[in-house]
mmCIF file of C-alpha atoms in Angstrom:
data_model
loop_
_atom_site.group_PDB
_atom_site.id
_atom_site.type_symbol
_atom_site.label_atom_id
_atom_site.label_comp_id
_atom_site.label_asym_id
_atom_site.label_seq_id
_atom_site.Cartn_x
_atom_site.Cartn_y
_atom_site.Cartn_z
ATOM 1 C CA MET A 691 -19.300 65.831 93.642
ATOM 2 C CA ALA A 692 -18.637 66.130 90.283
ATOM 3 C CA GLY A 693 -14.360 65.742 90.984
ATOM 4 C CA THR A 694 -15.509 62.906 93.363
ATOM 5 C CA ALA A 695 -17.714 60.980 90.925
ATOM 6 C CA HIS A 696 -14.671 61.372 88.110
ATOM 7 C CA LEU A 697 -12.543 60.265 90.625
ATOM 8 C CA LEU A 698 -14.359 57.116 91.280
ATOM 9 C CA ILE A 699 -15.112 56.301 87.772
ATOM 10 C CA LEU A 700 -11.089 56.451 87.127
ATOM 11 C CA THR A 701 -10.003 54.576 89.831
ATOM 12 C CA ALA A 702 -12.368 51.923 89.127
ATOM 13 C CA HIS A 703 -11.115 51.554 85.717
ATOM 14 C CA SER A 704 -7.773 51.717 87.045
ATOM 15 C CA ALA A 705 -8.873 48.961 89.277
ATOM 16 C CA THR A 706 -10.383 47.298 86.697
ATOM 17 C CA THR A 707 -7.509 47.168 84.152
ATOM 18 C CA SER A 708 -5.227 46.043 86.735
ATOM 19 C CA SER A 709 -7.160 43.375 88.099
ATOM 20 C CA PHE A 710 -6.702 41.396 84.653
ATOM 21 C CA PRO A 711 -2.832 40.285 83.705
ATOM 22 C CA ARG A 712 -1.512 41.755 81.324
ATOM 23 C CA PRO A 713 -0.869 40.638 77.667
ATOM 24 C CA ASN A 714 3.109 39.340 76.694
ATOM 25 C CA PRO A 715 4.203 40.865 74.277
ATOM 26 C CA LEU A 716 6.399 38.147 72.906
ATOM 27 C CA PHE A 717 2.888 35.949 72.971
ATOM 28 C CA LEU A 718 1.365 38.210 70.471
ATOM 29 C CA ALA A 719 4.284 38.652 68.418
ATOM 30 C CA SER A 720 4.044 34.866 68.062
ATOM 31 C CA ARG A 721 0.462 34.362 68.035
ATOM 32 C CA ARG A 722 0.622 36.888 64.510
ATOM 33 C CA CYS A 723 4.012 35.304 62.694
ATOM 34 C CA HIS A 724 1.768 32.024 62.797
ATOM 35 C CA LEU A 725 -1.281 33.148 61.712
ATOM 36 C CA HIS A 726 0.253 34.517 59.220
ATOM 37 C CA SER A 727 2.114 31.884 57.581
ATOM 38 C CA ALA A 728 -0.918 29.783 58.721
ATOM 39 C CA VAL A 729 -2.608 31.784 56.076
ATOM 40 C CA LYS A 730 0.142 31.971 53.483
ATOM 41 C CA SER A 731 0.207 29.104 53.089
ATOM 42 C CA PHE A 732 -3.272 28.076 52.695
ATOM 43 C CA THR A 733 -3.284 30.383 50.135
ATOM 44 C CA LEU A 734 -0.394 29.272 48.170
ATOM 45 C CA ARG A 735 -1.580 25.440 48.361
ATOM 46 C CA PRO A 736 -3.892 24.712 45.540
ATOM 47 C CA ALA A 737 -7.882 23.221 46.282
ATOM 48 C CA VAL A 738 -7.180 19.353 45.423
ATOM 49 C CA TYR A 739 -10.974 17.057 45.338
ATOM 50 C CA VAL A 740 -11.182 14.156 46.918
ATOM 51 C CA PRO A 741 -14.310 12.710 46.223
ATOM 52 C CA SER A 742 -16.448 10.661 48.756
ATOM 53 C CA PRO A 743 -15.680 7.192 48.544
ATOM 54 C CA PHE A 744 -18.921 6.125 49.453
ATOM 55 C CA ARG A 745 -19.926 7.963 45.704
ATOM 56 C CA ALA A 746 -17.494 6.327 43.663
ATOM 57 C CA CYS A 747 -18.311 3.034 45.138
ATOM 58 C CA ALA A 748 -22.424 3.341 44.296
ATOM 59 C CA GLN A 749 -20.641 4.608 40.521
ATOM 60 C CA SER A 750 -18.942 1.641 39.858
ATOM 61 C CA HIS A 751 -21.365 -0.620 40.879
ATOM 62 C CA GLN A 752 -24.006 1.518 38.615
ATOM 63 C CA ILE A 753 -21.705 1.048 35.950
ATOM 64 C CA ASP A 754 -20.653 -3.183 36.672
ATOM 65 C CA GLY A 755 -24.626 -3.504 36.934
ATOM 66 C CA SER A 756 -25.472 -2.365 32.757
ATOM 67 C CA GLY A 757 -22.132 -2.300 31.455
ATOM 68 C CA GLY A 758 -21.435 -6.014 32.241
ATOM 69 C CA LYS A 759 -25.130 -7.560 31.471
ATOM 70 C CA GLU A 760 -24.448 -6.063 27.753
ATOM 71 C CA ALA A 761 -21.096 -7.987 28.308
ATOM 72 C CA LYS A 762 -22.191 -11.036 29.006
ATOM 73 C CA GLY A 763 -24.951 -10.502 26.124
ATOM 74 C CA LEU A 764 -22.396 -9.899 23.796
ATOM 75 C CA THR A 765 -20.521 -12.510 24.321
ATOM 76 C CA TRP A 766 -21.834 -15.005 22.637
ATOM 77 C CA VAL A 767 -22.075 -12.643 19.063
ATOM 78 C CA GLU A 768 -18.141 -12.642 19.038
ATOM 79 C CA PRO A 769 -17.109 -16.108 18.289
ATOM 80 C CA ILE A 770 -19.850 -16.344 15.247
ATOM 81 C CA LEU A 771 -18.698 -13.057 13.723
ATOM 82 C CA ARG A 772 -14.951 -14.397 14.617
ATOM 83 C CA PHE A 773 -16.085 -17.303 12.216
ATOM 84 C CA ALA A 774 -17.808 -15.404 9.891
ATOM 85 C CA ARG A 775 -14.517 -13.482 9.153
ATOM 86 C CA GLY A 776 -12.049 -16.609 8.848
ATOM 87 C CA ASN A 777 -15.020 -18.161 6.692
ATOM 88 C CA VAL A 778 -16.548 -15.549 4.282
ATOM 89 C CA LEU A 779 -15.771 -18.234 1.021
ATOM 90 C CA PRO A 780 -17.424 -21.254 2.421
ATOM 91 C CA LEU A 781 -20.386 -19.436 4.209
ATOM 92 C CA ALA A 782 -20.970 -17.241 0.713
ATOM 93 C CA LEU A 783 -21.390 -21.052 -1.558
ATOM 94 C CA ILE A 784 -23.159 -22.533 1.086
ATOM 95 C CA SER A 785 -25.934 -19.268 1.153
ATOM 96 C CA ALA A 786 -25.590 -19.451 -2.783
ATOM 97 C CA VAL A 787 -26.798 -23.119 -2.905
ATOM 98 C CA THR A 788 -29.113 -22.579 -0.287
ATOM 99 C CA LEU A 789 -30.725 -19.841 -1.451
ATOM 100 C CA GLY A 790 -30.859 -22.072 -5.436
ATOM 101 C CA LEU A 791 -32.504 -24.797 -3.699
ATOM 102 C CA THR A 792 -34.850 -22.842 -1.982
ATOM 103 C CA TYR A 793 -36.151 -19.875 -4.339
ATOM 104 C CA PRO A 794 -34.815 -21.357 -7.838
ATOM 105 C CA SER A 795 -36.806 -18.557 -9.711
ATOM 106 C CA LEU A 796 -35.053 -16.125 -8.248
ATOM 107 C CA GLY A 797 -31.673 -17.135 -9.683
ATOM 108 C CA CYS A 798 -33.739 -18.415 -13.154
ATOM 109 C CA ALA A 799 -34.990 -14.817 -13.116
ATOM 110 C CA VAL A 800 -31.427 -13.393 -12.544
ATOM 111 C CA ASP A 801 -29.937 -15.402 -14.786
ATOM 112 C CA LYS A 802 -31.826 -13.709 -17.345
ATOM 113 C CA TYR A 803 -29.136 -11.052 -17.236
ATOM 114 C CA HIS A 804 -25.979 -12.265 -17.465
ATOM 115 C CA VAL A 805 -25.312 -12.938 -13.756
ATOM 116 C CA SER A 806 -23.073 -15.969 -14.269
ATOM 117 C CA LYS A 807 -20.674 -14.015 -16.501
ATOM 118 C CA ILE A 808 -20.483 -10.758 -14.200
ATOM 119 C CA GLY A 809 -19.093 -12.726 -11.473
ATOM 120 C CA PRO A 810 -16.115 -14.376 -13.210
ATOM 121 C CA PHE A 811 -15.553 -10.520 -14.918
ATOM 122 C CA GLY A 812 -15.799 -9.069 -11.673
ATOM 123 C CA ILE A 813 -12.772 -11.695 -9.576
ATOM 124 C CA PHE A 814 -11.009 -11.232 -12.764
ATOM 125 C CA VAL A 815 -10.726 -7.260 -12.047
ATOM 126 C CA ILE A 816 -10.486 -7.695 -8.729
ATOM 127 C CA SER A 817 -7.643 -9.922 -9.720
ATOM 128 C CA GLY A 818 -5.755 -7.302 -11.860
ATOM 129 C CA LEU A 819 -6.617 -4.341 -8.799
ATOM 130 C CA VAL A 820 -4.491 -6.115 -6.617
ATOM 131 C CA LEU A 821 -2.362 -7.906 -8.380
ATOM 132 C CA ARG A 822 1.278 -6.291 -7.704
ATOM 133 C CA SER A 823 4.194 -5.724 -10.345
ATOM 134 C CA GLU A 824 6.891 -7.613 -8.431
ATOM 135 C CA GLU A 825 3.911 -9.994 -7.693
ATOM 136 C CA ILE A 826 4.656 -10.561 -12.229
ATOM 137 C CA GLY A 827 8.521 -11.064 -11.378
ATOM 138 C CA ALA A 828 7.578 -13.597 -8.924
ATOM 139 C CA ALA A 829 5.315 -15.682 -11.549
ATOM 140 C CA VAL A 830 8.481 -15.492 -14.124
ATOM 141 C CA GLU A 831 10.945 -17.110 -11.514
ATOM 142 C CA ALA A 832 8.470 -19.838 -10.510
ATOM 143 C CA TRP A 833 8.003 -21.078 -14.362
ATOM 144 C CA PRO A 834 9.284 -24.514 -13.139
ATOM 145 C CA VAL A 835 6.130 -24.564 -10.874
ATOM 146 C CA GLY A 836 3.947 -23.513 -13.432
ATOM 147 C CA LEU A 837 5.164 -25.594 -16.833
ATOM 148 C CA PHE A 838 4.304 -28.439 -14.105
ATOM 149 C CA GLY A 839 0.554 -26.978 -13.129
ATOM 150 C CA LEU A 840 0.359 -27.115 -16.818
ATOM 151 C CA VAL A 841 1.100 -30.605 -17.378
ATOM 152 C CA SER A 842 -0.146 -31.871 -14.222
ATOM 153 C CA ILE A 843 -3.950 -29.873 -15.398
ATOM 154 C CA LEU A 844 -4.030 -30.719 -19.360
ATOM 155 C CA PHE A 845 -2.041 -34.074 -19.684
ATOM 156 C CA LEU A 846 -2.115 -36.201 -16.086
ATOM 157 C CA THR A 847 -5.027 -35.399 -14.167
ATOM 158 C CA PRO A 848 -7.390 -36.548 -17.369
ATOM 159 C CA TYR A 849 -5.953 -40.419 -16.273
ATOM 160 C CA PHE A 850 -8.118 -40.310 -13.648
ATOM 161 C CA SER A 851 -11.579 -39.806 -16.465
ATOM 162 C CA ARG A 852 -10.326 -43.571 -16.856
ATOM 163 C CA LEU A 853 -10.660 -45.007 -13.354
ATOM 164 C CA ILE A 854 -14.133 -42.848 -12.533
ATOM 165 C CA LEU A 855 -15.659 -45.390 -15.864
ATOM 166 C CA GLN A 856 -14.792 -48.048 -14.273
ATOM 167 C CA ILE A 857 -17.539 -47.686 -11.690
ATOM 168 C CA GLN A 858 -21.278 -48.518 -12.521
ATOM 169 C CA LEU A 859 -24.406 -45.864 -11.426
ATOM 170 C CA GLN A 860 -27.485 -45.996 -12.988
ATOM 171 C CA PRO A 861 -27.958 -43.025 -14.500
ATOM 172 C CA GLN A 862 -25.074 -43.743 -16.225
ATOM 173 C CA GLU A 863 -24.531 -40.398 -17.130
ATOM 174 C CA PHE A 864 -23.474 -39.322 -13.820
ATOM 175 C CA ILE A 865 -20.282 -41.050 -14.283
ATOM 176 C CA THR A 866 -19.338 -39.970 -17.681
ATOM 177 C CA GLY A 867 -20.261 -36.544 -16.837
ATOM 178 C CA LEU A 868 -17.069 -36.677 -13.993
ATOM 179 C CA ALA A 869 -15.082 -38.431 -16.187
ATOM 180 C CA ILE A 870 -15.506 -35.539 -18.763
ATOM 181 C CA PHE A 871 -14.816 -33.120 -15.859
ATOM 182 C CA CYS A 872 -11.862 -34.943 -15.293
ATOM 183 C CA CYS A 873 -10.578 -33.305 -18.931
ATOM 184 C CA MET A 874 -11.390 -29.681 -18.014
ATOM 185 C CA PRO A 875 -8.379 -26.613 -17.241
ATOM 186 C CA THR A 876 -8.619 -25.045 -14.211
ATOM 187 C CA THR A 877 -11.259 -23.296 -12.501
ATOM 188 C CA LEU A 878 -11.912 -19.901 -14.171
ATOM 189 C CA SER A 879 -11.984 -17.712 -11.459
ATOM 190 C CA SER A 880 -12.569 -19.704 -8.209
ATOM 191 C CA GLY A 881 -8.342 -21.104 -7.903
ATOM 192 C CA VAL A 882 -7.223 -17.495 -8.138
ATOM 193 C CA ALA A 883 -9.651 -15.977 -5.376
ATOM 194 C CA LEU A 884 -8.891 -19.029 -3.348
ATOM 195 C CA THR A 885 -5.060 -18.961 -4.082
ATOM 196 C CA GLN A 886 -5.398 -14.635 -3.187
ATOM 197 C CA LEU A 887 -6.928 -15.718 0.209
ATOM 198 C CA ALA A 888 -4.573 -18.384 1.164
ATOM 199 C CA GLY A 889 -2.017 -15.032 0.363
ATOM 200 C CA ALA A 890 0.238 -17.853 -2.059
ATOM 201 C CA ASN A 891 1.404 -16.277 -5.464
ATOM 202 C CA SER A 892 -1.582 -15.473 -7.114
ATOM 203 C CA ALA A 893 0.239 -14.133 -10.320
ATOM 204 C CA LEU A 894 1.232 -17.694 -10.680
ATOM 205 C CA ALA A 895 -2.325 -19.125 -10.135
ATOM 206 C CA LEU A 896 -3.413 -16.374 -12.723
ATOM 207 C CA ALA A 897 -1.306 -17.918 -15.229
ATOM 208 C CA MET A 898 -1.320 -21.009 -15.195
ATOM 209 C CA THR A 899 -5.455 -20.034 -15.192
ATOM 210 C CA VAL A 900 -5.042 -18.056 -17.936
ATOM 211 C CA ILE A 901 -2.823 -20.169 -20.110
ATOM 212 C CA SER A 902 -4.472 -23.612 -19.456
ATOM 213 C CA ASN A 903 -8.100 -22.410 -20.644
ATOM 214 C CA LEU A 904 -6.625 -21.388 -23.247
ATOM 215 C CA LEU A 905 -4.696 -24.682 -24.284
ATOM 216 C CA GLY A 906 -7.366 -25.969 -23.114
ATOM 217 C CA ILE A 907 -9.682 -24.991 -26.522
ATOM 218 C CA LEU A 908 -7.115 -27.305 -27.978
ATOM 219 C CA ILE A 909 -6.361 -30.472 -25.692
ATOM 220 C CA VAL A 910 -9.799 -30.697 -24.213
ATOM 221 C CA PRO A 911 -11.213 -32.398 -27.378
ATOM 222 C CA PHE A 912 -8.268 -34.583 -27.487
ATOM 223 C CA SER A 913 -8.409 -35.772 -24.321
ATOM 224 C CA ILE A 914 -12.431 -36.529 -24.505
ATOM 225 C CA ARG A 915 -11.794 -38.903 -27.251
ATOM 226 C CA LYS A 916 -8.860 -40.995 -25.475
ATOM 227 C CA PHE A 917 -10.127 -40.776 -21.873
ATOM 228 C CA VAL A 918 -14.201 -40.564 -22.664
ATOM 229 C CA ALA A 919 -15.496 -40.913 -25.990
ATOM 230 C CA SER A 920 -13.292 -44.253 -27.212
ATOM 231 C CA GLY A 921 -13.205 -43.517 -31.001
ATOM 232 C CA VAL A 922 -16.070 -41.018 -31.279
ATOM 233 C CA GLY A 923 -15.496 -38.168 -32.940
ATOM 234 C CA VAL A 924 -16.257 -35.118 -30.614
ATOM 235 C CA THR A 925 -16.875 -31.218 -32.331
ATOM 236 C CA LEU A 926 -16.318 -27.795 -29.387
ATOM 237 C CA PRO A 927 -16.802 -24.614 -30.717
ATOM 238 C CA THR A 928 -13.219 -23.171 -30.727
ATOM 239 C CA LYS A 929 -13.948 -19.600 -31.682
ATOM 240 C CA GLN A 930 -17.034 -19.247 -29.534
ATOM 241 C CA LEU A 931 -14.628 -21.107 -26.505
ATOM 242 C CA PHE A 932 -11.156 -18.645 -27.235
ATOM 243 C CA LYS A 933 -13.870 -15.641 -27.254
ATOM 244 C CA SER A 934 -15.513 -16.365 -24.452
ATOM 245 C CA LEU A 935 -12.633 -16.890 -22.404
ATOM 246 C CA VAL A 936 -10.791 -13.562 -23.894
ATOM 247 C CA LEU A 937 -13.546 -11.579 -22.493
ATOM 248 C CA THR A 938 -14.354 -13.323 -19.418
ATOM 249 C CA ILE A 939 -10.196 -13.825 -18.078
ATOM 250 C CA LEU A 940 -8.104 -11.516 -20.545
ATOM 251 C CA ILE A 941 -10.118 -8.139 -20.692
ATOM 252 C CA PRO A 942 -10.992 -7.845 -17.181
ATOM 253 C CA LEU A 943 -7.225 -8.950 -15.834
ATOM 254 C CA ILE A 944 -6.186 -5.974 -17.663
ATOM 255 C CA LEU A 945 -8.554 -3.317 -17.288
ATOM 256 C CA GLY A 946 -7.798 -4.159 -13.583
ATOM 257 C CA LYS A 947 -4.310 -4.023 -14.471
ATOM 258 C CA VAL A 948 -4.261 -0.609 -16.011
ATOM 259 C CA LEU A 949 -6.639 0.960 -13.155
ATOM 260 C CA ARG A 950 -4.254 0.163 -10.715
ATOM 261 C CA GLU A 951 -0.745 1.262 -12.454
ATOM 262 C CA SER A 952 -2.931 4.617 -14.174
ATOM 263 C CA PHE A 953 -3.863 5.974 -10.639
ATOM 264 C CA LYS A 954 -1.694 5.806 -7.666
ATOM 265 C CA GLY A 955 -4.625 6.344 -5.087
ATOM 266 C CA VAL A 956 -6.464 3.094 -6.456
ATOM 267 C CA ALA A 957 -3.435 1.202 -5.694
ATOM 268 C CA ASP A 958 -3.312 2.976 -2.399
ATOM 269 C CA PHE A 959 -6.731 2.127 -1.364
ATOM 270 C CA VAL A 960 -6.660 -1.218 -2.802
ATOM 271 C CA ASP A 961 -3.587 -2.507 -0.766
ATOM 272 C CA GLY A 962 -4.947 -1.321 2.218
ATOM 273 C CA ASN A 963 -8.562 -2.854 1.794
ATOM 274 C CA ARG A 964 -7.407 -6.070 0.674
ATOM 275 C CA LYS A 965 -9.588 -8.146 2.871
ATOM 276 C CA LEU A 966 -12.573 -6.005 1.400
ATOM 277 C CA PHE A 967 -11.565 -6.779 -1.799
ATOM 278 C CA SER A 968 -11.485 -10.666 -0.449
ATOM 279 C CA GLY A 969 -14.776 -9.923 0.630
ATOM 280 C CA ILE A 970 -16.111 -8.873 -2.784
ATOM 281 C CA SER A 971 -14.393 -11.783 -4.874
ATOM 282 C CA ALA A 972 -15.802 -14.269 -2.596
ATOM 283 C CA PHE A 973 -19.175 -12.636 -3.356
ATOM 284 C CA PHE A 974 -18.651 -13.179 -7.227
ATOM 285 C CA LEU A 975 -17.961 -16.267 -6.728
ATOM 286 C CA SER A 976 -21.484 -17.170 -5.202
ATOM 287 C CA LEU A 977 -23.081 -16.146 -8.201
ATOM 288 C CA VAL A 978 -22.100 -18.731 -10.296
ATOM 289 C CA PRO A 979 -22.912 -22.123 -8.438
ATOM 290 C CA TRP A 980 -26.265 -19.881 -7.629
ATOM 291 C CA THR A 981 -27.733 -19.231 -11.116
ATOM 292 C CA GLN A 982 -26.778 -22.669 -11.817
ATOM 293 C CA VAL A 983 -28.211 -24.248 -8.543
ATOM 294 C CA SER A 984 -31.101 -22.644 -9.180
ATOM 295 C CA LYS A 985 -31.312 -23.935 -13.091
ATOM 296 C CA SER A 986 -30.613 -27.230 -12.236
ATOM 297 C CA ARG A 987 -33.171 -28.264 -9.058
ATOM 298 C CA SER A 988 -35.682 -29.199 -11.186
ATOM 299 C CA LEU A 989 -33.587 -32.257 -12.781
ATOM 300 C CA LEU A 990 -32.018 -32.633 -8.787
ATOM 301 C CA LEU A 991 -35.626 -33.450 -8.115
ATOM 302 C CA ILE A 992 -36.160 -36.060 -10.703
ATOM 303 C CA VAL A 993 -33.062 -38.514 -8.879
ATOM 304 C CA GLU A 994 -33.066 -40.701 -6.446
ATOM 305 C CA PRO A 995 -31.582 -38.716 -3.333
ATOM 306 C CA LYS A 996 -28.939 -41.648 -2.590
ATOM 307 C CA VAL A 997 -28.165 -41.877 -6.176
ATOM 308 C CA PHE A 998 -27.196 -38.287 -6.214
ATOM 309 C CA LEU A 999 -25.215 -38.215 -2.432
ATOM 310 C CA ILE A 1000 -23.654 -41.282 -4.238
ATOM 311 C CA ALA A 1001 -22.454 -39.206 -7.488
ATOM 312 C CA ILE A 1002 -21.261 -35.992 -5.173
ATOM 313 C CA GLY A 1003 -19.396 -38.600 -2.655
ATOM 314 C CA LEU A 1004 -17.821 -39.782 -6.020
ATOM 315 C CA GLY A 1005 -16.982 -36.229 -6.956
ATOM 316 C CA ALA A 1006 -15.231 -35.467 -3.244
ATOM 317 C CA LEU A 1007 -13.823 -38.317 -3.391
ATOM 318 C CA LEU A 1008 -12.372 -37.268 -6.941
ATOM 319 C CA HIS A 1009 -11.135 -33.676 -5.906
ATOM 320 C CA VAL A 1010 -9.466 -35.155 -2.446
ATOM 321 C CA THR A 1011 -7.676 -37.561 -5.131
ATOM 322 C CA LEU A 1012 -6.193 -34.570 -7.179
ATOM 323 C CA LEU A 1013 -5.007 -32.739 -3.946
ATOM 324 C CA VAL A 1014 -3.347 -35.466 -2.579
ATOM 325 C CA PHE A 1015 -2.008 -35.991 -6.342
ATOM 326 C CA ASN A 1016 -0.331 -33.100 -6.379
ATOM 327 C CA SER A 1017 0.785 -32.348 -2.885
ATOM 328 C CA ILE A 1018 3.208 -35.594 -3.435
ATOM 329 C CA ALA A 1019 4.180 -34.416 -6.669
ATOM 330 C CA VAL A 1020 5.330 -31.139 -5.723
ATOM 331 C CA ARG A 1021 6.635 -32.205 -2.761
ATOM 332 C CA SER A 1022 8.607 -34.995 -4.853
ATOM 333 C CA LEU A 1023 9.424 -32.524 -7.421
ATOM 334 C CA SER A 1024 10.966 -30.074 -4.551
ATOM 335 C CA VAL A 1025 12.737 -32.512 -3.163
ATOM 336 C CA ILE A 1026 14.925 -33.896 -6.291
ATOM 337 C CA SER A 1027 15.293 -30.245 -7.695
ATOM 338 C CA GLY A 1028 17.461 -29.028 -5.238
ATOM 339 C CA GLY A 1029 15.421 -29.538 -1.339
ATOM 340 C CA GLU A 1030 15.246 -26.240 0.191
ATOM 341 C CA LYS A 1031 16.961 -23.870 -2.493
ATOM 342 C CA SER A 1032 14.155 -25.274 -5.262
ATOM 343 C CA THR A 1033 11.385 -23.130 -6.107
ATOM 344 C CA PHE A 1034 9.180 -25.952 -5.193
ATOM 345 C CA SER A 1035 9.603 -26.108 -1.912
ATOM 346 C CA ARG A 1036 8.160 -22.207 -1.385
ATOM 347 C CA GLU A 1037 5.289 -22.304 -0.064
ATOM 348 C CA GLU A 1038 3.429 -20.085 -1.897
ATOM 349 C CA ASN A 1039 4.600 -21.310 -4.916
ATOM 350 C CA ALA A 1040 3.316 -24.595 -3.838
ATOM 351 C CA ASN A 1041 0.112 -23.539 -2.374
ATOM 352 C CA ALA A 1042 -1.038 -22.309 -5.176
ATOM 353 C CA LEU A 1043 0.086 -25.293 -7.946
ATOM 354 C CA ILE A 1044 -1.732 -27.862 -5.528
ATOM 355 C CA LEU A 1045 -4.922 -24.956 -4.820
ATOM 356 C CA VAL A 1046 -5.106 -24.316 -8.624
ATOM 357 C CA ALA A 1047 -3.972 -27.351 -10.460
ATOM 358 C CA SER A 1048 -6.272 -30.003 -8.341
ATOM 359 C CA GLN A 1049 -9.630 -27.819 -9.465
ATOM 360 C CA LYS A 1050 -11.868 -28.316 -12.974
ATOM 361 C CA THR A 1051 -13.949 -25.968 -14.492
ATOM 362 C CA LEU A 1052 -17.276 -26.007 -14.755
ATOM 363 C CA PRO A 1053 -17.971 -23.054 -17.119
ATOM 364 C CA VAL A 1054 -15.782 -24.839 -19.521
ATOM 365 C CA MET A 1055 -17.670 -28.350 -19.890
ATOM 366 C CA VAL A 1056 -21.317 -26.606 -20.018
ATOM 367 C CA ALA A 1057 -19.860 -25.069 -22.708
ATOM 368 C CA VAL A 1058 -18.413 -28.571 -24.037
ATOM 369 C CA ILE A 1059 -21.730 -30.524 -23.390
ATOM 370 C CA GLU A 1060 -24.107 -28.464 -25.005
ATOM 371 C CA PRO A 1061 -23.358 -28.335 -28.741
ATOM 372 C CA LEU A 1062 -22.252 -32.836 -28.452
ATOM 373 C CA CYS A 1063 -26.632 -32.748 -29.133
ATOM 374 C CA GLY A 1064 -26.756 -35.827 -26.770
ATOM 375 C CA ALA A 1065 -23.580 -38.189 -27.941
ATOM 376 C CA PHE A 1066 -23.361 -38.824 -24.103
ATOM 377 C CA GLY A 1067 -26.903 -38.316 -22.739
ATOM 378 C CA GLU A 1068 -28.813 -36.481 -21.290
ATOM 379 C CA SER A 1069 -27.204 -32.938 -20.928
ATOM 380 C CA GLY A 1070 -28.788 -31.760 -17.468
ATOM 381 C CA LEU A 1071 -27.781 -35.339 -15.851
ATOM 382 C CA LEU A 1072 -24.406 -35.073 -17.181
ATOM 383 C CA VAL A 1073 -23.344 -31.424 -15.742
ATOM 384 C CA LEU A 1074 -25.793 -31.928 -12.266
ATOM 385 C CA PRO A 1075 -23.022 -34.046 -10.577
ATOM 386 C CA CYS A 1076 -20.734 -31.946 -11.541
ATOM 387 C CA ILE A 1077 -21.910 -28.815 -10.214
ATOM 388 C CA ALA A 1078 -21.744 -30.750 -7.040
ATOM 389 C CA THR A 1079 -18.646 -31.077 -7.671
ATOM 390 C CA HIS A 1080 -17.253 -27.824 -8.182
ATOM 391 C CA LEU A 1081 -18.998 -26.584 -5.256
ATOM 392 C CA ILE A 1082 -17.351 -29.258 -2.826
ATOM 393 C CA GLN A 1083 -13.983 -28.602 -4.181
ATOM 394 C CA ILE A 1084 -14.697 -24.486 -3.608
ATOM 395 C CA ILE A 1085 -15.716 -25.561 0.171
ATOM 396 C CA VAL A 1086 -13.312 -28.257 0.427
ATOM 397 C CA ASP A 1087 -10.279 -25.708 -0.505
ATOM 398 C CA SER A 1088 -11.618 -22.508 1.395
ATOM 399 C CA PHE A 1089 -11.016 -24.808 4.630
ATOM 400 C CA LEU A 1090 -7.805 -25.864 3.108
ATOM 401 C CA VAL A 1091 -6.937 -21.964 2.404
ATOM 402 C CA ASN A 1092 -7.862 -21.156 6.212
ATOM 403 C CA PHE A 1093 -5.345 -24.393 7.177
ATOM 404 C CA MET A 1094 -2.624 -22.596 5.084
ATOM 405 C CA ARG A 1095 -3.264 -19.227 6.217
ATOM 406 C CA ARG A 1096 -3.028 -20.600 10.237
ATOM 407 C CA LYS A 1097 0.227 -22.710 9.086
ATOM 408 C CA ASP A 1098 1.946 -19.559 7.866
ATOM 409 C CA ASN A 1099 0.610 -16.859 10.453
ATOM 410 C CA PRO A 1100 0.042 -18.975 13.781
ATOM 411 C CA ASN A 1101 -0.588 -16.617 16.311
ATOM 412 C CA ASN A 1102 -2.955 -14.562 13.833
ATOM 413 C CA VAL A 1103 -5.868 -17.296 12.961
ATOM 414 C CA LYS A 1104 -8.288 -14.423 12.084
ATOM 415 C CA LEU A 1105 -9.329 -14.445 8.472
ATOM 416 C CA ALA A 1106 -10.463 -12.723 5.798
#
């Protein structure tokens, strides 16, 4: 019985196995090879992450929604900043005048600490810091331009005072003040600062400024007697003027130049940050009109606005006339002295001469008027239109400087 059962089990097992088809050994071998190559290729290839397109689109939409609003909100700020960077000097001067008219007590209080003297001192320290040695050689090479600039400043432009005296205006001190203003040398600081901003020959501008103001101590009294005073004797504090000019111009200029030449790091820092120093120079320049307008506000309220506006218009016309006169003169001399090969034809020399020779200094006029003891009228009324003219010539020339820079660099109109 046991044997029969065992036989039945074996028979069933044999029948069962024989009922299924036998696997093909060649087919199994090919399946193993294919699986092995698939595993091998899967393990050798690095995994590459493919981001979901829906997730990326959602993220991009989120960025565009927030960043786009911020960008649109800042679009109106960029033109303002670009304009401010390109017109630092006129904006500083307009702000100084506005502050002086609005809060005169602040300017008068600050003036007690000699801020009006700190401004020119700081400007000429910066002038010495940015003055390269090769620029001094360029000034020496352009000596004919500098010589004509001195002649224009001290001898030719004072003749315009006779034309001004032909105008009748009350109070007459306004006209007399403008006529005296014509006899003054060039500005102590603004001409040099504007020349540096224009990228012109700043060493030539410095030379004309220093020499014309030193010679002006001797020549200005003669010019006032000849063109304005009509024979009235005028005495000037020569020693005080000379001392003031030395302390205001020569000493700070030498100090800045010594600092530049003594420390190489100072020269590298200044050359790499010329826009910064131009802005600081504009700030120092704005200190003088701020204090002057603050001190003269009370007189300004006494005068009729119509009369004062006429005096301001005459001052603006005077400065534009001087600009045109010097521009025509330098172009004519350029043609006469050799055309394009002449030193007058170089833009850096011509621009320096036009800017410096067309301006007149206010501090020297104030120093001239004070010791006259009312010989030409009320001192405050004499100075008041000249303050306005002083500001106008700087503001007008600052826009002229921007034009010069755009002309020299047509592809780069951003100014410091």
